[in-house]
XYZ file of C-alpha atoms in Angstrom:
576
model
C 42.471 12.332 -29.238
C 43.918 10.227 -26.380
C 43.010 10.705 -22.742
C 46.301 12.340 -21.806
C 45.992 15.100 -24.417
C 42.625 16.373 -23.234
C 42.470 19.670 -21.442
C 40.793 18.778 -18.135
C 40.556 15.590 -16.094
C 36.837 16.096 -15.661
C 36.417 15.603 -19.408
C 38.212 12.255 -19.475
C 36.237 9.082 -19.917
C 37.600 6.614 -17.327
C 37.136 3.789 -19.832
C 39.840 5.394 -22.008
C 42.421 5.319 -19.237
C 42.629 1.717 -18.089
C 46.053 0.519 -19.272
C 47.488 -3.005 -18.922
C 50.721 -3.031 -16.921
C 52.868 -5.862 -18.363
C 54.962 -5.942 -15.164
C 52.028 -6.874 -12.918
C 49.464 -8.227 -15.385
C 46.883 -5.828 -13.912
C 45.028 -2.818 -15.282
C 45.766 0.730 -14.068
C 43.680 3.906 -14.202
C 45.803 6.931 -15.145
C 44.636 10.505 -14.745
C 46.722 13.561 -15.618
C 46.428 17.153 -16.824
C 48.559 16.494 -19.852
C 51.051 14.063 -21.332
C 53.896 16.068 -19.861
C 52.587 15.823 -16.302
C 53.999 12.881 -14.255
C 51.177 10.455 -13.608
C 50.684 8.582 -10.323
C 49.188 5.159 -10.987
C 47.019 2.836 -8.967
C 46.705 -0.849 -9.672
C 43.260 -2.370 -10.090
C 43.349 -6.058 -9.078
C 42.138 -8.901 -11.192
C 38.397 -9.466 -11.161
C 37.060 -11.536 -8.292
C 35.663 -14.859 -9.383
C 32.381 -13.895 -7.744
C 31.956 -10.647 -9.634
C 30.502 -10.426 -13.149
C 32.784 -9.338 -15.938
C 32.988 -5.667 -16.798
C 35.424 -5.174 -19.683
C 35.710 -1.416 -19.423
C 35.659 -1.169 -15.638
C 37.810 -3.643 -13.675
C 37.083 -4.256 -10.004
C 38.650 -1.543 -7.888
C 41.585 -1.831 -5.560
C 44.414 0.343 -4.304
C 47.215 -1.949 -3.045
C 50.124 -0.319 -1.293
C 53.300 -0.088 -3.394
C 56.321 -2.073 -2.261
C 59.220 -0.037 -0.968
C 61.575 0.832 -3.775
C 59.214 -0.038 -6.599
C 58.683 2.943 -8.914
C 55.372 3.239 -10.717
C 55.537 1.921 -14.290
C 56.919 4.711 -16.436
C 57.726 6.799 -13.364
C 60.905 7.664 -11.472
C 62.351 5.990 -8.401
C 62.781 8.108 -5.322
C 61.662 11.625 -4.543
C 58.925 12.801 -2.203
C 55.433 11.430 -2.666
C 52.923 13.721 -4.316
C 50.079 14.977 -2.144
C 46.523 14.570 -3.288
C 44.996 17.944 -3.855
C 45.158 21.250 -5.696
C 47.302 22.801 -8.387
C 48.205 20.651 -11.356
C 48.425 17.539 -9.185
C 45.735 14.930 -9.808
C 44.457 12.016 -7.799
C 44.928 8.421 -8.875
C 41.736 6.439 -8.384
C 40.337 3.004 -9.188
C 36.599 2.694 -9.786
C 33.977 0.279 -10.952
C 32.443 2.261 -13.793
C 28.693 2.330 -14.155
C 27.734 0.592 -10.903
C 24.223 1.213 -9.683
C 24.242 3.751 -6.868
C 21.549 2.797 -4.414
C 20.764 5.656 -2.080
C 18.607 6.056 0.977
C 17.199 9.451 1.867
C 15.281 10.944 4.753
C 17.712 9.681 7.345
C 20.490 8.850 4.956
C 21.909 8.211 1.515
C 24.264 5.362 0.662
C 26.070 4.638 -2.589
C 28.151 1.935 -4.217
C 31.231 3.867 -5.379
C 34.247 2.797 -3.419
C 37.999 3.188 -3.071
C 40.164 0.725 -1.237
C 41.814 3.348 0.958
C 38.339 4.261 2.308
C 37.940 0.902 4.085
C 38.631 2.592 7.392
C 35.634 4.891 6.932
C 33.178 2.007 7.120
C 31.337 1.258 10.351
C 30.872 -2.530 10.604
C 28.318 -4.276 12.859
C 28.121 -7.973 13.738
C 24.357 -8.570 13.577
C 24.531 -11.912 15.412
C 23.029 -13.995 12.620
C 20.168 -11.645 11.763
C 21.050 -11.809 8.042
C 22.124 -14.627 5.773
C 25.717 -13.369 5.854
C 26.031 -13.570 2.098
C 24.254 -13.722 -1.248
C 24.263 -16.223 -4.096
C 24.469 -15.432 -7.783
C 21.541 -17.717 -8.620
C 19.217 -16.321 -5.942
C 17.529 -12.947 -5.269
C 19.323 -10.437 -3.023
C 17.541 -8.577 -0.210
C 19.293 -5.552 1.293
C 17.777 -3.531 4.121
C 18.758 0.121 3.788
C 18.199 2.034 7.018
C 18.239 5.786 7.542
C 18.789 6.663 11.159
C 17.570 9.992 12.513
C 20.453 10.243 14.964
C 21.356 13.946 14.965
C 25.112 13.655 14.459
C 27.066 16.223 12.483
C 27.146 19.997 12.380
C 23.724 21.626 12.098
C 21.711 18.397 12.324
C 20.549 19.001 15.891
C 17.982 21.438 14.502
C 16.009 18.538 12.975
C 14.630 17.368 16.328
C 15.934 15.656 19.440
C 19.663 16.309 19.277
C 20.322 13.764 22.049
C 18.407 10.906 20.370
C 20.226 7.586 19.977
C 18.430 7.285 16.661
C 15.517 5.291 15.236
C 14.828 3.394 12.013
C 13.501 6.643 10.599
C 13.517 5.703 6.916
C 13.685 2.025 5.940
C 13.696 0.497 2.472
C 13.852 -3.225 1.720
C 15.679 -3.427 -1.619
C 14.851 -6.694 -3.419
C 17.057 -7.547 -6.413
C 15.662 -10.195 -8.756
C 17.293 -13.564 -9.254
C 18.219 -12.709 -12.853
C 19.460 -9.197 -11.843
C 17.205 -7.475 -14.402
C 14.874 -5.659 -11.987
C 14.480 -4.534 -8.393
C 11.742 -3.510 -5.960
C 12.345 -0.898 -3.259
C 9.750 -1.386 -0.489
C 9.429 1.495 1.993
C 8.276 0.545 5.500
C 6.484 3.377 7.375
C 8.231 4.387 10.584
C 4.920 4.747 12.470
C 3.718 1.221 11.645
C 2.530 -0.717 14.699
C 4.193 -4.133 14.685
C 5.952 -6.695 16.886
C 9.707 -6.527 17.451
C 11.111 -10.031 18.105
C 13.751 -10.946 20.689
C 17.080 -9.665 19.438
C 20.570 -10.999 20.240
C 23.091 -8.141 20.006
C 26.874 -8.284 20.091
C 28.450 -6.294 22.930
C 31.842 -4.508 22.855
C 33.399 -7.236 25.043
C 32.380 -9.941 22.554
C 29.471 -11.280 24.589
C 25.904 -11.493 23.303
C 22.986 -9.730 24.988
C 19.430 -10.633 24.019
C 16.974 -7.735 24.104
C 13.452 -8.748 25.052
C 10.706 -8.696 22.401
C 8.210 -5.868 22.239
C 4.633 -6.242 20.998
C 2.399 -3.593 19.483
C 5.016 -0.853 19.136
C 6.245 1.513 16.430
C 8.481 -0.027 13.786
C 11.075 2.746 14.147
C 11.884 1.604 17.706
C 13.459 -1.547 16.215
C 16.702 0.455 16.041
C 18.494 2.354 18.793
C 15.907 1.973 21.526
C 16.841 -0.271 24.475
C 20.198 -0.929 22.825
C 18.820 -2.450 19.620
C 21.147 -2.519 16.608
C 20.471 -2.882 12.881
C 20.199 -6.657 13.318
C 17.040 -6.065 15.356
C 15.535 -4.094 12.470
C 16.481 -6.928 10.106
C 14.716 -9.466 12.345
C 11.649 -7.215 12.588
C 11.445 -6.888 8.797
C 11.702 -10.646 8.336
C 8.864 -11.264 10.812
C 6.772 -8.502 9.252
C 7.230 -9.442 5.575
C 8.302 -13.081 5.527
C 11.362 -12.005 3.508
C 14.810 -13.016 4.755
C 17.309 -10.155 4.630
C 20.858 -10.795 3.414
C 22.565 -7.558 4.497
C 21.921 -4.094 5.864
C 23.330 -0.666 5.009
C 22.791 2.318 7.294
C 23.691 5.994 7.149
C 22.827 9.256 8.864
C 21.718 12.808 8.021
C 25.146 13.855 6.744
C 24.960 11.413 3.840
C 22.119 13.169 2.020
C 23.906 16.501 2.419
C 27.342 15.340 1.303
C 26.222 13.055 -1.530
C 23.781 15.550 -3.010
C 26.610 18.100 -3.015
C 29.155 15.651 -4.438
C 26.916 14.800 -7.400
C 26.417 18.495 -8.182
C 22.871 18.738 -6.873
C 19.753 16.599 -7.341
C 17.049 17.838 -9.760
C 13.554 18.047 -8.247
C 10.238 19.379 -9.510
C 7.566 21.067 -7.393
C 3.959 21.344 -8.527
C 3.392 24.128 -5.994
C 5.513 26.432 -3.806
C 6.639 25.176 -0.384
C 7.201 27.209 2.759
C 7.715 24.908 5.761
C 8.336 27.343 8.585
C 7.239 24.834 11.231
C 9.662 21.984 10.596
C 12.446 21.785 8.010
C 12.321 25.522 7.045
C 12.264 24.532 3.387
C 11.213 27.416 1.150
C 11.018 26.847 -2.607
C 9.003 28.245 -5.506
C 7.012 25.982 -7.818
C 8.986 24.563 -10.729
C 12.335 22.852 -11.146
C 15.226 23.105 -8.697
C 18.630 21.486 -8.160
C 19.107 20.809 -4.453
C 22.212 20.002 -2.464
C 23.509 20.152 1.103
C 21.197 21.526 3.789
C 18.500 22.339 1.235
C 18.456 18.725 -0.021
C 18.156 17.406 3.527
C 15.345 19.848 4.279
C 13.498 18.629 1.159
C 13.523 14.979 2.189
C 12.866 15.745 5.880
C 9.875 18.074 5.507
C 6.534 16.769 6.799
C 4.631 20.002 6.259
C 5.361 20.826 2.637
C 3.479 18.175 0.656
C 0.302 16.103 0.689
C -1.512 15.970 4.018
C 1.619 16.539 6.116
C 1.934 12.844 6.998
C 4.949 10.561 7.048
C 3.364 8.545 4.210
C 3.500 11.599 1.933
C 7.066 12.243 3.013
C 7.940 8.688 1.939
C 6.688 9.454 -1.581
C 8.785 12.626 -1.710
C 11.816 10.669 -0.569
C 11.230 8.051 -3.259
C 11.040 10.781 -5.912
C 14.268 12.308 -4.635
C 15.913 8.896 -4.558
C 14.907 8.137 -8.150
C 16.297 11.480 -9.268
C 19.536 10.841 -7.374
C 19.884 7.457 -9.082
C 19.365 9.009 -12.513
C 21.881 11.737 -11.734
C 24.517 9.282 -10.561
C 24.018 7.079 -13.628
C 24.257 10.061 -15.961
C 27.174 10.544 -18.329
C 28.146 13.751 -16.530
C 28.734 11.815 -13.313
C 30.190 8.616 -14.739
C 32.885 10.501 -16.697
C 33.983 12.818 -13.877
C 36.836 11.478 -11.693
C 36.335 14.451 -9.369
C 32.706 13.465 -8.703
C 33.677 9.828 -8.201
C 36.177 10.737 -5.505
C 33.730 13.058 -3.743
C 30.976 10.430 -3.836
C 33.292 7.750 -2.469
C 34.372 9.940 0.439
C 30.785 10.962 1.247
C 29.365 7.438 1.005
C 31.908 5.598 3.120
C 32.099 8.251 5.826
C 28.312 7.973 6.302
C 27.969 4.230 5.772
C 27.420 1.411 8.277
C 27.173 -2.203 7.110
C 27.047 -5.730 8.494
C 30.205 -7.817 8.686
C 29.135 -9.863 5.652
C 29.845 -6.852 3.409
C 32.191 -5.033 5.758
C 34.920 -4.147 3.291
C 35.314 -2.210 0.057
C 36.044 -5.426 -1.824
C 32.849 -7.131 -0.633
C 30.797 -4.016 -1.324
C 32.262 -3.846 -4.818
C 31.273 -7.468 -5.446
C 27.755 -6.539 -4.347
C 27.793 -3.490 -6.603
C 28.775 -5.745 -9.488
C 25.561 -7.703 -8.940
C 23.474 -4.517 -9.128
C 25.150 -2.432 -11.811
C 23.248 -3.870 -14.777
C 19.776 -2.932 -13.506
C 18.239 -0.153 -15.582
C 16.358 2.514 -13.608
C 13.264 1.798 -15.736
C 13.154 -1.621 -14.061
C 13.383 -0.345 -10.479
C 10.019 0.099 -8.749
C 9.463 2.089 -5.569
C 6.484 1.097 -3.479
C 5.292 1.399 0.123
C 3.920 -1.294 2.398
C 0.144 -0.653 2.314
C -1.238 0.530 5.656
C -4.428 1.796 7.315
C -4.987 4.253 10.148
C -4.655 2.495 13.483
C -8.261 1.655 14.517
C -7.217 1.638 18.194
C -6.634 5.408 18.094
C -9.481 7.936 18.386
C -10.622 9.968 15.375
C -8.702 13.194 14.997
C -5.676 11.790 16.862
C -4.384 9.277 14.357
C -0.617 9.019 14.743
C 0.165 5.400 13.845
C -0.807 2.883 11.159
C -1.325 -0.878 10.811
C -0.786 -3.210 7.859
C -3.560 -3.268 5.248
C -3.443 -7.012 4.598
C -5.863 -6.891 1.648
C -3.254 -4.917 -0.315
C -0.036 -5.847 1.490
C -0.372 -9.628 1.252
C -0.356 -9.856 -2.581
C 2.469 -7.289 -2.759
C 4.650 -9.238 -0.322
C 3.758 -12.491 -2.052
C 4.992 -11.044 -5.355
C 8.280 -9.914 -3.791
C 8.787 -13.298 -2.134
C 7.978 -14.944 -5.477
C 10.526 -12.690 -7.247
C 7.881 -11.172 -9.546
C 8.846 -7.873 -11.179
C 6.566 -4.903 -10.512
C 7.653 -3.008 -13.621
C 5.550 -3.070 -16.765
C 8.714 -2.864 -18.889
C 10.111 -6.017 -17.360
C 6.790 -7.813 -17.781
C 6.674 -6.983 -21.483
C 10.217 -8.222 -21.919
C 9.171 -11.516 -20.320
C 6.093 -11.992 -22.503
C 7.944 -14.121 -25.062
C 9.429 -16.304 -22.334
C 6.026 -16.834 -20.744
C 4.579 -17.861 -24.108
C 7.375 -20.395 -24.512
C 6.796 -21.678 -20.987
C 3.079 -22.102 -21.721
C 3.910 -24.156 -24.799
C 6.287 -26.348 -22.786
C 3.625 -26.814 -20.108
C 1.092 -27.941 -22.703
C 3.553 -30.530 -23.997
C 4.261 -31.662 -20.439
C 0.539 -31.996 -19.680
C 0.177 -34.184 -22.761
C 3.107 -36.297 -21.570
C 1.462 -36.826 -18.199
C -1.664 -38.378 -19.711
C -0.053 -41.831 -19.991
C 0.138 -44.783 -17.598
C 1.012 -44.455 -13.922
C 3.450 -46.624 -12.019
C 2.458 -48.432 -8.853
C 3.382 -46.605 -5.644
C 5.848 -49.372 -4.735
C 7.752 -48.717 -7.987
C 8.193 -44.970 -7.435
C 11.759 -43.972 -6.574
C 12.227 -40.469 -5.181
C 14.767 -38.513 -3.116
C 13.230 -35.797 -0.959
C 14.925 -32.447 -0.286
C 13.844 -29.477 1.819
C 14.367 -26.372 -0.304
C 12.529 -23.812 1.784
C 9.624 -25.718 3.314
C 8.869 -25.945 7.060
C 11.531 -27.381 9.343
C 11.447 -31.186 9.193
C 9.263 -31.206 6.067
C 11.443 -33.734 4.232
C 11.394 -36.303 7.061
C 7.663 -35.802 7.639
C 6.959 -36.345 3.937
C 9.180 -39.447 3.842
C 7.274 -41.028 6.737
C 3.934 -40.139 5.116
C 4.927 -41.633 1.751
C 6.480 -44.841 3.134
C 4.006 -45.669 5.869
C 0.822 -44.190 4.516
C 1.105 -44.313 0.718
C 3.292 -47.334 -0.001
C 6.123 -45.364 -1.646
C 8.769 -47.509 0.019
C 11.575 -46.634 -2.407
C 11.827 -43.079 -1.127
C 14.588 -41.485 0.925
C 15.219 -38.230 2.790
C 18.332 -36.375 1.617
C 17.887 -33.338 3.910
C 18.345 -29.726 2.896
C 18.624 -28.894 -0.807
C 21.849 -27.207 -2.030
C 19.835 -24.005 -2.487
C 16.301 -22.820 -1.825
C 13.614 -23.005 -4.508
C 10.770 -20.592 -5.155
C 8.141 -23.370 -5.135
C 7.913 -27.144 -4.716
C 9.167 -29.048 -7.752
C 9.563 -32.651 -8.904
C 12.449 -33.223 -11.342
C 12.359 -36.403 -13.428
C 13.719 -37.903 -16.660
C 11.553 -38.735 -19.707
C 11.734 -42.468 -18.905
C 10.435 -41.721 -15.389
C 7.201 -40.099 -16.587
C 5.029 -42.947 -15.263
C 6.606 -42.564 -11.804
C 6.163 -38.759 -11.954
C 2.473 -39.192 -12.808
C 1.985 -41.543 -9.877
C 3.784 -39.313 -7.338
C 1.977 -36.209 -8.631
C -1.344 -37.958 -7.975
C -0.269 -39.073 -4.493
C 1.160 -35.685 -3.485
C -1.405 -33.531 -5.305
C 1.318 -31.764 -7.308
C 0.163 -29.420 -10.094
C 1.657 -29.688 -13.574
C 3.649 -26.496 -12.950
C 5.620 -28.340 -10.233
C 6.851 -31.012 -12.651
C 10.193 -30.431 -14.361
C 11.133 -32.985 -17.016
C 14.755 -33.380 -18.122
C 16.095 -33.959 -21.621
C 17.852 -37.314 -21.188
C 16.720 -40.674 -19.823
C 17.995 -41.651 -16.370
C 19.846 -44.897 -15.570
C 17.785 -47.689 -14.056
C 16.938 -47.346 -10.343
C 17.806 -43.627 -10.353
C 15.427 -41.734 -8.033
C 13.506 -38.622 -9.050
C 14.203 -35.427 -7.081
C 11.378 -33.882 -5.042
C 12.310 -30.477 -3.560
C 9.830 -29.008 -1.062
C 9.524 -25.206 -1.343
C 7.979 -22.405 0.721
C 4.535 -23.228 -0.744
C 4.632 -26.635 0.977
C 2.745 -26.926 4.290
C 2.395 -30.638 5.046
C 1.992 -33.912 3.078
C -1.393 -34.191 1.457
C -2.246 -30.500 1.862
C -2.801 -28.461 -1.295
C 0.159 -26.318 -2.278
C -0.046 -22.572 -1.697
C -1.946 -20.497 -4.231
C 0.078 -19.294 -7.234
C 1.972 -16.056 -6.794
C -0.081 -13.128 -8.162
C 1.334 -11.483 -11.267
C -0.428 -8.130 -10.920
C -0.662 -5.699 -8.004
C -4.009 -4.415 -6.746
C -4.707 -1.012 -8.304
C -4.546 0.821 -4.958
C -0.933 -0.152 -4.185
C 1.302 2.907 -4.584
C 4.233 2.443 -6.974
C 6.578 4.523 -9.113
C 9.455 3.711 -11.460
C 12.907 5.162 -10.814
C 13.359 6.412 -14.388
C 10.366 8.789 -14.255
C 10.556 12.351 -12.945
C 7.442 13.305 -10.947
C 6.610 16.753 -9.590
C 6.061 16.759 -5.832
C 2.565 17.902 -4.799
């Protein structure tokens, strides 16, 4: 049965409807009630060179038709058809199967876009707070911010209706270099931290720098004293050591509209909830499907679960978020054009982004990077904290970082180590192969060593301290006799750890430089072909490099401490 002969549009698989238009060379998505119904068509542009291929779901786009051009197979002239009720259907272009990343508590954001919704986006110039882009061969870090600004009908009941908003719910979403897994790190709003000086763009184009603030709540990094999302990005970088590429921000309306658009979000309660004091959430124990005001009340309640703290609310929000992801990746959602349109409207009307991803096309490219991640390989966790020791017993309102647990967690994220057991098992074979290669390399390094004066090496800075390459060059030439060394400057891209790349016929030089620099065997990367005479090796200094002669940083841990909270997005958990 073809797509046009099915009874209802909601039953049509979008993959069945992409048709190649020989006139334009592009694919078009056609939706109609029946074969007899005239079908408006929308052209989907050719795939961007930066987006991964998706055979059944071309990159979306809705270019305006030229005057006088009829749609392929359609009639010229006549009044345009309105989008809406009756037998009339909407033409839409989508990227099928993209991962919908959502933020709850203050907001929910999703990657389902239509070109005509560009105007819905709120774009902020963050004055260099982010990288401004992402690379296909590097991890991606997106800061998703939920503001508690009480905009929209009915939202004033959730607290200070005149508030300019705070960073009420913040998740640092780290996508792995190979795009197979992701870590969603929640940062508690009541964490005491330092907010660095923050340049902010003003409406007249000038830049105003907001003074730093020490020992204050994390949530004041947004909104307060005129701070924008770039200030929250800078605060997160200083707090975690992780550079943020982009931000996405939304408000209370997003959780209400998106939960409704998807047809409700399934949740499970281990016990009944009756929060008369705050959110007014009232639910029996068991399973529920929440949408609209009830969904917002669920993720906003601080008196329904655990010990009534914000930390317990974070866990509830993570459970809701995981359920929302599963619902949006379900067949029922992916095959419903009606749901796609509703989700697109809800997401873009609630969404604020930085200028680096400030268009539907750029957001779609980003979605293409994320769409292949299975929910079983997405881990939610929370930055480990302790009660603030500066506050008296019985009046604990803020928290501080628990470095014993937080440091290894952040080190794993910076080192791009997956937190999911599934992903670790899938990498077991690769690790075994790497161990075998290391053993062979260790055996290779047991031979003769060249004299320091014969070592040729080019030095790059691939993430080490500023000036590390020039400092190392001076140390090697003037202190160690490695006179055939040169400083190339910054590497084309950052590396995860310091590495020395050499050819098989340069093994004696590699052994000598490894001894001089104190490089471990894991830092040595041997090529497959011999190098021409007088070709230098390539030494790239990474974030583990401190200064010449100092031992490299300890290896990145591969396991989290047992007390670090974590949960996988594919598992349904009953709220307690």
